[in-house]
Amino acid sequence: MFRSKLKTIILALTVTLMAISLISFPQESVDASIRGLNMWWEIVFPSLLPFFIVSEMLIGFGVVKFIGVLLEPLMRPLFRVPGVGGFAWAMGMASGYPAGAKLTARLRQEGQLTKIEAERLVSFTNCSNPLFIFGAVSVGFFHNAQLGIILAIAHYLGNFSVGLLMRFYGRKKEETQKEKKRKPSLRAAFSALHRTRINDNRPIGKLLGDAVMSSIKTLLMIGGFIILFSVLNKLLFHVGITGLLAKALEYILTALHLPIELSIPYISGIFEITLGSQMTSQVQQATFMQQAVITSFILAFSGFSVQAQVASILAQTDIDFKPFFIARIFHGFFAAFYAAILWKPVFERFYNTEQPSNAIPVGIFEEGSFIQRWYVFIVETGPIITICALAIYVLLLAKRLKNHS
């Protein structure tokens, strides 16, 4: 009872202090809110919407079940999750956070995952997509396309390591039974696909409408969290809390032989990855390697903003958030470690200007390349795509409300 009352008092005080801060720093709050809004409707919404809609339709048509049967012999021994986890993992890497959580929650609602399996799966299916790593961070912030190779390798290797580590999670809670080794079977996969499509007897139009409605509803929630944490991050800086946390962090950075100037970017990145990565790239006292290690941790930890989005998605199911949060800490340290140990053998060796013959071709990631052009295209056309999608959402919602009335 005492703990519950204490929690109530802490939450009430936190919200009250935030309201006072908003009143005290109105211009800073508006600027941060606009920054978060621009990020959402220019990049996040148009880049995630197609993946969300297609994923919903693939689940409804049974294609995910088909993929799951084929990937079962791979995913089960490696990560102790069903084969459908391979689809969530691939889509999570391709589209970025929080797509992995969205798909895991959807698969759990479909009954294709147990609670323990879903908690394992969500811990390593949420990661940054290549477009953000190469387009926004490497080229946009650091103006160095080659850095994206190190960040991507460290990020996805760390992600894979978390998956291997989390396979041991919940083993005591699961029923101990010997699993039969299965070989990929096209016949069984097609049979599962057909059964799933028959069981989901929604017409194609209804299925598409549901996919659009569900996807846009999730993206609206994500947009709210992005704006909220953009403002919160700014307020914490002006109130002085970021400075206090940075002071405490300076001792750790000194022990690790890292410049203390990285403390404030690191704390900012703990809350919001984009701002943290941008601030890290501007620290001139740090070496390029030190900036890469800190940025790698920030990308892997994914920030409280993304974690709040995931927590909101998981709250719609019985999936516990705590394993996901612990996995983010492990992912951060794994990614930072891989970035540090791979720096000399990969970055300095292959991108040394004195040895151009050994350079790894990065033409698709360089400035003016396909990846960069695609990122610029998303930024330029993002608002138009967002407005059109929201208009469709309003029309579908109005139509459904009219049918129900």
XYZ file of C-alpha atoms in Angstrom:
405
model
C 0.000 0.000 0.000
C 2.820 2.394 0.929
C 4.663 1.611 -2.319
C 1.527 2.304 -4.338
C 0.986 5.676 -2.625
C 4.657 6.582 -3.103
C 4.395 5.755 -6.809
C 1.304 7.967 -7.090
C 3.102 10.891 -5.404
C 6.202 10.508 -7.633
C 4.115 10.375 -10.829
C 2.037 13.385 -9.772
C 5.145 15.414 -8.898
C 6.850 14.474 -12.172
C 3.904 15.576 -14.295
C 3.517 18.779 -12.248
C 7.206 19.662 -12.662
C 6.945 18.999 -16.387
C 3.937 21.333 -16.633
C 5.827 24.061 -14.721
C 8.828 23.594 -17.033
C 6.609 23.948 -20.103
C 5.289 27.239 -18.734
C 8.792 28.435 -17.789
C 10.348 27.636 -21.186
C 7.530 28.136 -23.734
C 9.688 29.026 -26.754
C 12.140 26.150 -26.193
C 9.214 23.734 -25.774
C 7.597 24.892 -29.027
C 10.897 24.602 -30.930
C 11.482 21.076 -29.592
C 7.900 20.103 -30.392
C 8.252 21.345 -33.986
C 11.535 19.456 -34.320
C 9.885 16.222 -33.180
C 6.888 16.805 -35.452
C 9.113 17.433 -38.476
C 11.049 14.241 -37.798
C 7.816 12.258 -37.549
C 5.972 13.507 -40.617
C 9.025 13.885 -42.869
C 10.819 10.598 -42.125
C 9.219 8.253 -39.593
C 5.652 8.151 -40.937
C 6.367 7.740 -44.687
C 9.201 5.252 -44.114
C 7.310 2.995 -41.671
C 3.763 3.115 -43.097
C 4.379 0.830 -46.135
C 6.142 -1.762 -43.959
C 3.329 -1.778 -41.400
C 0.565 -2.138 -43.995
C 2.375 -4.865 -45.967
C 3.204 -6.741 -42.755
C -0.433 -6.744 -41.647
C -1.517 -8.086 -45.045
C 1.202 -10.739 -45.111
C 0.021 -11.964 -41.709
C -3.609 -12.002 -42.859
C -2.891 -13.873 -46.098
C -0.804 -16.494 -44.280
C 2.509 -15.624 -45.936
C 4.143 -15.098 -42.536
C 3.010 -18.557 -41.457
C 4.469 -19.938 -44.700
C 7.820 -18.246 -43.984
C 7.642 -19.434 -40.384
C 7.399 -23.096 -41.330
C 10.411 -22.764 -43.637
C 12.525 -20.865 -41.075
C 11.591 -23.068 -38.102
C 14.745 -25.254 -38.394
C 16.905 -22.104 -38.298
C 15.196 -19.874 -35.716
C 14.382 -22.569 -33.169
C 17.949 -23.860 -32.558
C 19.521 -20.375 -32.679
C 17.080 -18.209 -30.720
C 14.492 -20.676 -29.392
C 11.640 -18.875 -31.139
C 9.312 -20.151 -33.897
C 10.153 -19.645 -37.551
C 7.773 -16.668 -37.830
C 10.344 -14.832 -35.720
C 12.589 -14.752 -38.794
C 10.020 -12.599 -40.588
C 9.746 -10.197 -37.627
C 13.537 -10.024 -37.385
C 14.010 -9.249 -41.089
C 11.216 -6.659 -41.193
C 12.530 -5.080 -37.989
C 15.980 -4.598 -39.530
C 14.572 -3.330 -42.830
C 12.080 -0.813 -41.435
C 13.626 0.109 -38.059
C 12.117 0.688 -34.663
C 9.509 -0.018 -33.438
C 8.469 -2.331 -36.277
C 9.865 -5.409 -34.504
C 7.687 -4.762 -31.453
C 4.633 -4.124 -33.617
C 5.072 -7.416 -35.490
C 5.890 -9.399 -32.334
C 2.768 -8.069 -30.605
C 0.689 -8.900 -33.684
C 2.065 -12.454 -33.836
C 1.363 -12.876 -30.119
C -2.229 -11.723 -30.642
C -2.517 -14.249 -33.467
C -1.363 -16.994 -31.094
C 1.718 -17.816 -33.175
C 4.045 -17.091 -30.218
C 3.945 -18.016 -26.559
C 4.502 -15.287 -23.968
C 8.121 -16.345 -23.344
C 8.852 -16.649 -27.080
C 7.391 -13.181 -27.703
C 9.548 -11.685 -24.942
C 12.629 -13.316 -26.467
C 11.733 -12.203 -29.974
C 10.949 -8.561 -29.178
C 14.311 -8.202 -27.421
C 16.312 -8.534 -30.666
C 13.915 -7.558 -33.466
C 13.980 -3.827 -32.669
C 16.904 -2.110 -34.342
C 17.779 0.822 -36.534
C 17.292 0.493 -40.272
C 20.167 0.919 -42.768
C 18.599 4.079 -44.224
C 18.850 5.859 -40.867
C 22.359 4.569 -40.079
C 23.842 5.478 -43.469
C 21.628 8.377 -44.564
C 20.934 10.338 -41.373
C 23.786 9.454 -39.015
C 26.832 8.683 -41.194
C 26.295 11.114 -44.063
C 23.920 13.614 -42.433
C 25.709 14.081 -39.083
C 29.284 12.840 -39.580
C 29.587 13.549 -43.339
C 31.396 10.223 -43.729
C 29.636 7.402 -45.566
C 32.306 4.841 -44.609
C 31.431 5.252 -40.924
C 28.075 3.666 -41.723
C 29.812 0.341 -42.421
C 31.241 0.198 -38.890
C 28.017 1.390 -37.252
C 25.889 -1.097 -39.209
C 28.185 -4.079 -38.579
C 28.437 -3.278 -34.859
C 24.690 -2.644 -34.601
C 23.537 -5.864 -36.263
C 26.262 -8.015 -34.712
C 25.189 -6.685 -31.326
C 21.584 -7.427 -32.221
C 22.483 -11.011 -33.157
C 24.431 -11.402 -29.901
C 21.409 -10.251 -27.890
C 19.285 -12.848 -29.675
C 21.728 -15.610 -28.764
C 21.858 -14.384 -25.160
C 18.085 -14.115 -24.774
C 17.576 -17.715 -25.913
C 18.353 -18.653 -22.308
C 15.618 -16.366 -20.984
C 12.617 -18.148 -19.489
C 13.947 -21.688 -19.905
C 12.785 -22.687 -16.416
C 9.259 -21.421 -17.086
C 8.891 -23.431 -20.275
C 7.838 -27.018 -20.251
C 10.852 -29.255 -20.682
C 10.160 -31.344 -23.729
C 12.357 -32.618 -26.488
C 11.810 -30.816 -29.735
C 11.915 -32.855 -32.887
C 14.351 -31.679 -35.500
C 12.421 -30.498 -38.513
C 13.566 -30.036 -42.061
C 12.204 -27.269 -44.280
C 9.123 -28.571 -46.083
C 7.435 -26.657 -48.887
C 4.368 -28.882 -48.668
C 3.904 -28.149 -44.954
C 4.550 -24.455 -45.577
C 1.904 -24.224 -48.335
C -0.521 -26.170 -46.159
C 0.004 -23.706 -43.284
C -0.423 -20.755 -45.662
C -3.729 -22.128 -46.985
C -5.119 -22.887 -43.514
C -4.257 -19.393 -42.277
C -5.930 -17.724 -45.261
C -9.077 -19.840 -44.867
C -9.291 -19.176 -41.115
C -8.995 -15.425 -41.709
C -12.119 -15.100 -43.823
C -12.020 -11.303 -44.221
C -12.473 -9.998 -47.803
C -9.439 -8.371 -49.396
C -10.961 -4.900 -49.071
C -11.693 -5.395 -45.370
C -8.215 -6.791 -44.784
C -6.589 -3.826 -46.533
C -8.739 -1.344 -44.630
C -7.902 -2.972 -41.304
C -4.194 -2.913 -42.200
C -4.285 0.806 -43.024
C -6.295 1.692 -39.904
C -4.088 -0.338 -37.567
C -0.848 0.977 -39.099
C -1.815 4.650 -39.020
C -3.158 4.340 -35.462
C 0.197 2.929 -34.350
C 2.130 5.648 -36.214
C 0.022 8.386 -34.609
C 0.972 6.975 -31.213
C 4.643 6.868 -32.263
C 4.449 10.501 -33.376
C 3.087 11.536 -29.996
C 5.986 9.858 -28.202
C 8.572 11.421 -30.532
C 7.206 14.927 -29.886
C 6.864 14.306 -26.131
C 10.444 13.085 -25.685
C 11.830 15.795 -27.954
C 10.270 18.375 -25.615
C 11.267 16.427 -22.492
C 14.884 16.211 -23.629
C 14.994 19.966 -24.221
C 13.400 20.751 -20.859
C 15.791 18.472 -18.974
C 18.687 20.360 -20.566
C 17.352 23.819 -19.636
C 16.321 22.790 -16.122
C 19.845 21.482 -15.515
C 19.053 17.802 -14.957
C 21.014 16.792 -18.063
C 24.031 18.681 -16.705
C 23.793 16.932 -13.332
C 23.568 13.494 -14.950
C 26.473 14.409 -17.233
C 28.616 15.391 -14.224
C 28.071 11.955 -12.694
C 28.888 10.319 -16.023
C 32.182 12.201 -16.372
C 33.850 9.917 -13.810
C 32.938 6.833 -15.868
C 34.121 8.451 -19.125
C 37.414 9.428 -17.491
C 37.929 5.843 -16.279
C 37.309 4.625 -19.850
C 39.755 7.242 -21.238
C 36.972 9.065 -23.093
C 36.672 12.878 -23.186
C 34.190 14.306 -20.680
C 32.706 16.479 -23.440
C 30.857 13.350 -24.619
C 28.804 13.245 -21.406
C 25.986 15.609 -22.442
C 25.575 14.049 -25.946
C 25.514 10.622 -24.306
C 22.794 11.625 -21.810
C 20.797 13.275 -24.610
C 21.134 10.080 -26.670
C 19.823 8.007 -23.764
C 16.560 9.915 -24.157
C 16.456 10.463 -27.943
C 18.809 8.848 -30.461
C 18.709 11.464 -33.238
C 19.675 14.393 -31.023
C 22.290 12.308 -29.176
C 23.925 11.149 -32.416
C 23.963 14.680 -33.820
C 25.509 16.148 -30.652
C 28.132 13.375 -30.549
C 29.238 14.214 -34.098
C 29.876 17.823 -33.000
C 32.261 17.010 -30.111
C 35.630 18.102 -31.502
C 37.592 16.973 -28.412
C 36.817 13.307 -29.193
C 38.531 11.180 -31.812
C 36.535 9.722 -34.689
C 36.722 6.281 -33.077
C 35.419 7.580 -29.727
C 32.523 9.281 -31.486
C 31.724 6.032 -33.315
C 31.722 3.979 -30.094
C 29.377 6.399 -28.285
C 27.076 6.672 -31.324
C 27.005 2.899 -31.631
C 25.827 2.599 -28.019
C 23.169 5.292 -28.521
C 21.783 3.596 -31.643
C 21.642 0.208 -29.929
C 20.108 1.437 -26.660
C 17.528 3.200 -28.895
C 16.615 5.850 -26.312
C 13.732 6.157 -23.878
C 11.630 7.647 -26.680
C 11.687 4.426 -28.718
C 11.398 2.314 -25.583
C 8.250 4.201 -24.566
C 6.810 3.484 -28.021
C 7.599 -0.214 -27.594
C 6.128 -0.253 -24.070
C 2.893 1.224 -25.419
C 2.694 -1.421 -28.171
C 3.477 -4.289 -25.790
C 0.867 -3.012 -23.296
C -1.808 -4.235 -25.742
C -0.613 -7.806 -25.064
C 0.668 -9.823 -22.089
C 4.307 -9.376 -23.189
C 6.480 -8.085 -20.331
C 8.534 -4.949 -21.074
C 11.358 -5.686 -18.611
C 13.226 -8.266 -20.799
C 13.158 -5.784 -23.687
C 14.662 -3.023 -21.536
C 17.433 -5.297 -20.201
C 18.174 -6.451 -23.755
C 18.608 -2.818 -24.852
C 21.341 -2.340 -22.250
C 23.119 -5.480 -23.461
C 22.692 -4.380 -27.083
C 24.252 -1.008 -26.278
C 27.364 -2.533 -24.704
C 27.663 -5.209 -27.409
C 27.442 -2.621 -30.214
C 29.946 -0.274 -28.539
C 32.340 -3.196 -27.980
C 32.102 -4.366 -31.605
C 32.625 -0.811 -32.896
C 35.791 -0.509 -30.784
C 37.350 -3.852 -31.746
C 36.439 -3.563 -35.448
C 37.718 -0.007 -35.855
C 41.331 -0.850 -36.721
C 40.828 -4.072 -38.738
C 37.917 -2.655 -40.759
C 37.803 1.148 -40.835
C 41.479 2.088 -40.580
C 42.660 -0.771 -42.777
C 40.164 -0.613 -45.629
C 39.517 3.128 -45.643
C 43.092 4.318 -45.264
C 43.794 6.754 -48.088
C 47.265 5.274 -48.479
C 45.791 1.899 -49.450
C 43.011 2.618 -51.937
C 43.330 -0.836 -53.539
C 42.056 -2.548 -50.376
C 39.053 -0.296 -49.897
C 35.648 -1.923 -49.543
C 33.303 -0.572 -52.231
C 30.740 1.678 -50.587
C 29.317 3.306 -53.692
C 25.714 2.675 -52.668
C 26.323 4.482 -49.368
C 28.361 7.476 -50.502
C 27.030 11.015 -50.677
C 24.950 11.380 -53.815
C 24.470 7.601 -53.992
C 21.249 5.596 -54.106
C 20.892 5.412 -50.301
C 21.513 9.148 -49.918
C 19.142 10.036 -52.787
C 16.461 7.772 -51.302
C 16.873 9.450 -47.893
C 16.551 12.910 -49.460
C 13.493 11.725 -51.415
C 11.843 10.518 -48.188
C 12.532 13.856 -46.476
C 11.207 15.907 -49.431
C 8.078 13.859 -50.166
C 7.417 12.670 -46.591
C 4.952 15.442 -45.634
C 2.852 14.828 -48.765
C 2.726 11.068 -48.096
C 1.809 11.696 -44.452
C -1.016 14.137 -45.289
C -2.479 11.774 -47.936
C -2.324 8.795 -45.580
C -3.978 10.741 -42.750
C -6.723 11.855 -45.156
C -7.372 8.216 -46.111
C -7.405 7.289 -42.421
C -10.024 9.972 -41.658
C -12.222 8.791 -44.563
C -12.021 5.142 -43.488
C -12.730 6.069 -39.876
C -15.733 8.199 -40.878
C -17.064 5.370 -43.039
C -16.776 2.831 -40.218
C -18.398 5.148 -37.698
C -21.266 5.718 -40.156
C -21.734 1.957 -40.646
C -21.790 1.339 -36.891
C -24.287 4.128 -36.204
